[in-house]
Short mmCIF file of C-alpha atoms in Angstrom, two decimals:
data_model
loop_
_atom_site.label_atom_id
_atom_site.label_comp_id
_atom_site.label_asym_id
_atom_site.label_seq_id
_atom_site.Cartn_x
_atom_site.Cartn_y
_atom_site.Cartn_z
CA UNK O 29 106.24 1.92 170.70
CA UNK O 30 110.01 1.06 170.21
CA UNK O 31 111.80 4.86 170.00
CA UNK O 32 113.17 4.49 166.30
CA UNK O 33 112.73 7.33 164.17
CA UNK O 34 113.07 8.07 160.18
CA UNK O 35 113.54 10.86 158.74
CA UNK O 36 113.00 12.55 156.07
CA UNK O 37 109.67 10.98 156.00
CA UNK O 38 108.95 12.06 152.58
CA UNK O 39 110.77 13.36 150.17
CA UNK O 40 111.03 14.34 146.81
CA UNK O 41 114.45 14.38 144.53
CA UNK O 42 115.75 13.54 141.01
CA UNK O 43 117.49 11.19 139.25
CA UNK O 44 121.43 11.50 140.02
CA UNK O 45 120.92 13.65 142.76
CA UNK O 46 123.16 11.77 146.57
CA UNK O 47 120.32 11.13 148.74
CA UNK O 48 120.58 9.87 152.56
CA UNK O 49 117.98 8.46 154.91
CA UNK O 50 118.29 8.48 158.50
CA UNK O 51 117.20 5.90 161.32
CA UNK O 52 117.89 7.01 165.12
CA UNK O 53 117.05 4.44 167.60
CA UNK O 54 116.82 5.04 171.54
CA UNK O 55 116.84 1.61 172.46
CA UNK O 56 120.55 0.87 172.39
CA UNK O 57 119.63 -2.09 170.56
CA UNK O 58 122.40 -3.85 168.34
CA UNK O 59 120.95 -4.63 165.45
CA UNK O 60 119.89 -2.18 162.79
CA UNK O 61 117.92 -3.07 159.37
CA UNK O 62 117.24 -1.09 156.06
CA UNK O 63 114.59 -2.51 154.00
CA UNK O 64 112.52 -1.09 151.27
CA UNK O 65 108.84 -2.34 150.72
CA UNK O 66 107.33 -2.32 146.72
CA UNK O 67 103.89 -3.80 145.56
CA UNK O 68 104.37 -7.28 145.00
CA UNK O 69 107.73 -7.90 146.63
CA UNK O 70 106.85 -7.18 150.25
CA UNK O 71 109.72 -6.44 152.19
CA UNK O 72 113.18 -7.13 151.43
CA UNK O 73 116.44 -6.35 152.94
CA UNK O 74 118.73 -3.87 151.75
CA UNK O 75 121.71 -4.00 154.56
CA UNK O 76 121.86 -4.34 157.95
CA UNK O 77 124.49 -3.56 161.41
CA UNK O 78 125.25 -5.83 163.73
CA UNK O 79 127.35 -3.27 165.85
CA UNK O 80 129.16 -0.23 165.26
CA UNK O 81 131.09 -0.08 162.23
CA UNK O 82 129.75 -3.49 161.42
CA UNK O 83 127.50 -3.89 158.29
CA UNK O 84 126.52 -6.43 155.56
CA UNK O 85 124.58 -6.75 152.80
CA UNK O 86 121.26 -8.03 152.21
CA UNK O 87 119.04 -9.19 149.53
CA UNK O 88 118.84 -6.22 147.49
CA UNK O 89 122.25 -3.99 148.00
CA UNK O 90 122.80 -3.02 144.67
CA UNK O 91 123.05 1.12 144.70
CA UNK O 92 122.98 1.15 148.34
CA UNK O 93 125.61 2.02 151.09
CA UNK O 94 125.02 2.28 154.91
CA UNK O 95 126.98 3.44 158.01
CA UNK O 96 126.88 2.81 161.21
CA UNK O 97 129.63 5.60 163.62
CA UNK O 98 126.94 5.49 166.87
CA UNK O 99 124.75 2.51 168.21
CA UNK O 100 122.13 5.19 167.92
CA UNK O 101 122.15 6.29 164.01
CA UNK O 102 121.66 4.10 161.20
CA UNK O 103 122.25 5.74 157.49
CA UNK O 104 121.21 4.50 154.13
CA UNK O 105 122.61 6.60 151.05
CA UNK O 106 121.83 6.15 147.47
CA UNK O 107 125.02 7.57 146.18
CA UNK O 108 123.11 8.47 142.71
CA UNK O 109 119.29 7.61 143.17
CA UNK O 110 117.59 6.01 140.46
CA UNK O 111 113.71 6.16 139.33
CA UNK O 112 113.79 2.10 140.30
CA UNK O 113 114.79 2.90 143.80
CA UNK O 114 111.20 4.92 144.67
CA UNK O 115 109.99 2.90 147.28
CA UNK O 116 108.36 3.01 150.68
CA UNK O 117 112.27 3.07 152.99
CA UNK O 118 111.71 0.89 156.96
CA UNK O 119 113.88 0.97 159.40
CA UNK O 120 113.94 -1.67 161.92
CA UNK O 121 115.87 -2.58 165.03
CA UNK O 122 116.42 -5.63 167.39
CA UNK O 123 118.22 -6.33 170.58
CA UNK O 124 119.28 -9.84 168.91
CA UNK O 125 119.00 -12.70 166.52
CA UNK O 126 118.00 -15.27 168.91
CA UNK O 127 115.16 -16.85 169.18
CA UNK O 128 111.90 -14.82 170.08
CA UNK O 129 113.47 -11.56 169.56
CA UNK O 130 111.75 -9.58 167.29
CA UNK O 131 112.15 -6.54 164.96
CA UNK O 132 110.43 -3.20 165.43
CA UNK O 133 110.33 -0.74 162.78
CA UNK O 134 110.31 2.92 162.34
CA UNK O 135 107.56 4.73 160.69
CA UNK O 136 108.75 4.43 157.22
CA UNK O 137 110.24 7.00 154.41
CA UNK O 138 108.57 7.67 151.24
CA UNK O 139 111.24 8.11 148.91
CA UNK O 140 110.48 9.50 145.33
CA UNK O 141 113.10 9.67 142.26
CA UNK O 142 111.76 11.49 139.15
CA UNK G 23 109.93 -22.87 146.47
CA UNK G 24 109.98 -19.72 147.85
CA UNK G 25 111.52 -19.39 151.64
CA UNK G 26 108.05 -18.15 152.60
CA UNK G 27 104.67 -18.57 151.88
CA UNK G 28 101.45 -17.26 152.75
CA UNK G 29 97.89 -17.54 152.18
CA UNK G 30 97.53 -15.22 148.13
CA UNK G 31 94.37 -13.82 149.88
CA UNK G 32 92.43 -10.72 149.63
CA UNK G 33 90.26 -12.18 152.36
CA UNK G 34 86.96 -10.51 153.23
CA UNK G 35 84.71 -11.65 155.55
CA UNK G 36 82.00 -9.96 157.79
CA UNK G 37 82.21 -9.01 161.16
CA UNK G 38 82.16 -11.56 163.48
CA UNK G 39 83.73 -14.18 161.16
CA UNK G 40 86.70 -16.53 162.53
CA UNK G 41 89.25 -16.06 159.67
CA UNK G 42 92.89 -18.44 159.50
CA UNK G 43 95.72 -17.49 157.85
CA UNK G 44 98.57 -20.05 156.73
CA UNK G 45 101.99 -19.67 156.34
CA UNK G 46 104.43 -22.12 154.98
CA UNK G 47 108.26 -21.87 155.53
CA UNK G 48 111.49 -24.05 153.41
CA UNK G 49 114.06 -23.26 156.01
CA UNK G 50 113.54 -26.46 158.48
CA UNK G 51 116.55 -24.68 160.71
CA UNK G 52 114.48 -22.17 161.69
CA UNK G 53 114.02 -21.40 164.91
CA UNK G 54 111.72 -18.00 165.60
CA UNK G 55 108.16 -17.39 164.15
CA UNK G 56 106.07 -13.99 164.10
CA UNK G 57 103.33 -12.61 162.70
CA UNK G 58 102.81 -8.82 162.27
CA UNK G 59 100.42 -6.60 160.96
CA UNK G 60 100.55 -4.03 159.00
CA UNK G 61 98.12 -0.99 158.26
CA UNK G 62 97.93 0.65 154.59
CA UNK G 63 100.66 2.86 154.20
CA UNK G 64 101.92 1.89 157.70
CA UNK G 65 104.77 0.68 159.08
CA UNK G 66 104.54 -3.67 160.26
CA UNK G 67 103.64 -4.02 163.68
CA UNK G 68 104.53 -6.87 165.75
CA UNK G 69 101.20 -9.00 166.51
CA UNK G 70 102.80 -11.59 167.89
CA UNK G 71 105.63 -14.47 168.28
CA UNK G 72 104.43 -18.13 167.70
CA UNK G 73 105.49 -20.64 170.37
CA UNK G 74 106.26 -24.67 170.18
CA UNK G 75 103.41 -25.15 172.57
CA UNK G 76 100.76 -22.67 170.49
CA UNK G 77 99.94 -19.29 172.15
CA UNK G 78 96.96 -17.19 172.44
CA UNK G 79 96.26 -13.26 173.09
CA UNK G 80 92.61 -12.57 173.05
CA UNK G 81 90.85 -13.13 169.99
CA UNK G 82 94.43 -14.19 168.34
CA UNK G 83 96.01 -17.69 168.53
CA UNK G 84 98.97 -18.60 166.98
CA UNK G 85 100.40 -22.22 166.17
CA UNK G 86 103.21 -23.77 165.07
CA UNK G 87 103.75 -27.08 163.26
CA UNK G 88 107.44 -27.76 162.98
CA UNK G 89 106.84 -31.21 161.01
CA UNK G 90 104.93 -29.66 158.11
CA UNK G 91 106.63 -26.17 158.57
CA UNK G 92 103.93 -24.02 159.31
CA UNK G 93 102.40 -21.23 161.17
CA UNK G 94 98.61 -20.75 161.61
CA UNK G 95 97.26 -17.39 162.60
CA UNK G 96 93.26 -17.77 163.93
CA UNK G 97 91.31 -14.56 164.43
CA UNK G 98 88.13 -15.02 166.39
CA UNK G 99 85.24 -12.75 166.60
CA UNK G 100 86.54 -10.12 163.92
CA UNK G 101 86.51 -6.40 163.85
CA UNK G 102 86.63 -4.08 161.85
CA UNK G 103 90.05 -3.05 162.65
CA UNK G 104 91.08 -6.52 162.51
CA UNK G 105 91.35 -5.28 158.65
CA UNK G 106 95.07 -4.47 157.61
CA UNK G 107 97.62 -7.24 156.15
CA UNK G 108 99.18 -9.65 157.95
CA UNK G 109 102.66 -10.85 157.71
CA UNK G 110 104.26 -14.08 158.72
CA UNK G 111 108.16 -13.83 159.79
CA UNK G 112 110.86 -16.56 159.93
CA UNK G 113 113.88 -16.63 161.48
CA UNK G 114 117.14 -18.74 161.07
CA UNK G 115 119.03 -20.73 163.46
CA UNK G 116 122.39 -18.51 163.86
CA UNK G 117 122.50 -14.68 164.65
CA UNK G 118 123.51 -13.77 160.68
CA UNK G 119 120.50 -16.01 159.75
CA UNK G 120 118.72 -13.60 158.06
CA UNK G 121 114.84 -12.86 159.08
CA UNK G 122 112.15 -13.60 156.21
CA UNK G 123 108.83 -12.10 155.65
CA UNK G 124 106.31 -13.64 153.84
CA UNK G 125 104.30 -11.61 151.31
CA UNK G 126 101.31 -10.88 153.67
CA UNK G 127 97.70 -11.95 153.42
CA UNK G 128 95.01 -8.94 152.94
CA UNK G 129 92.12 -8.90 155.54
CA UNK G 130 88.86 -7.23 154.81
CA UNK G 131 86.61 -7.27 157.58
CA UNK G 132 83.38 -6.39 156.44
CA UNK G 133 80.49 -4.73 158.45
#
């Protein structure tokens, strides 16, 4: 199994309350991914790194800031977490974008806002 | 038209069973194909990529069809844990292309 790991990998908070997931990667891969996964929407994109320092936004931004100081560690704050932002939290990596290269993904963070 | 499409599913079938899955893609640019699986409350697992030329991995073939854009995932012989949902992934043509995963099809296999 790629070495990426999450953490938390549960946890609990309230509305309003800074909250800030983790992803930690031993691959020295340069591509890091944040996605969240909800019933019915599948997967979708929050931001992604494509180096240190480098970041962008994906499909679903909105609430969401990231940071990227070592190839290693990729972070994922909600600044002021909403109840709409409970989700299942993924982590993925990939050497590159080219063709054939796949993503691998951490185990996941279940993130709950009451 | 969304970017991509799979089979709606829940499909259950009994052991044994050959099952397909379809996936349809919009994005005629793109260039990399997956599928993955992924176990309840689990994080997606690569199954495998999808080549020009087709590609197979024991009981698991995969196929591409760039002129009708779409991927084909056969599962012969099923087992039981064959059963989990399967996701097809698309990539673009450029390295900021950004990778798309279909909504998954459900597999029951059945004893």
């Amino acid at each position: 199994d790629a070495g990426i790991t999450q953490s938390p990998r549960h946890k609990v908070t309230e509305t309003g309350t800074p909250v800030t997931l983790r992803c930690h990667q031993t691959e020295n891969h340069r591509y890091m991914y944040w996605y969240r996964q909800d019933p019915g929407h599948g997967l979708r994109l929050i931001h992604y790194s494509y180096g240190v320092k480098d970041t962008d936004k994906g499909e679903v931004s909105d609430g969401y800031s990231v940071s990227r100081s070592k190839t290693e560690d990729f972070l994922l704050t909600l600044e002021s977490a909403t109840s709409s932002q409970t989700s299942v939290y993924f982590c993925a990596i990939s050497e590159s974008t080219v063709r054939n290269q796949p993503q691998h993904f951490g185990d996941g963070t279940r993130l709950s806002i009451l | 038209r969304k970017e991509v499409e799979q089979d709606p599913g829940p499909f259950n079938v009994p052991e044994g069973a050959t099952v397909a899955f379809n996936c349809t893609y919009s994005n005629s640019a793109s260039q990399s194909f997956f599928w993955y699986r992924q176990d309840c409350r689990k994080e997606p697992k690569l199954l495998m990529s999808v080549y020009s030329s087709g590609n197979e991995d024991g009981r698991f073939t995969a196929q591409l069809n760039r002129a009708s854009q779409y991927i084909s995932l056969l599962i012969r012989d099923s087992k039981l844990s064959d059963s989990a949902t399967y996701l097809c992934v698309v990539n673009g043509k450029t390295s900021y292309d950004k990778v798309i995963f279909g909504p998954g099809t459900s597999l029951s296999v059945i004893p």
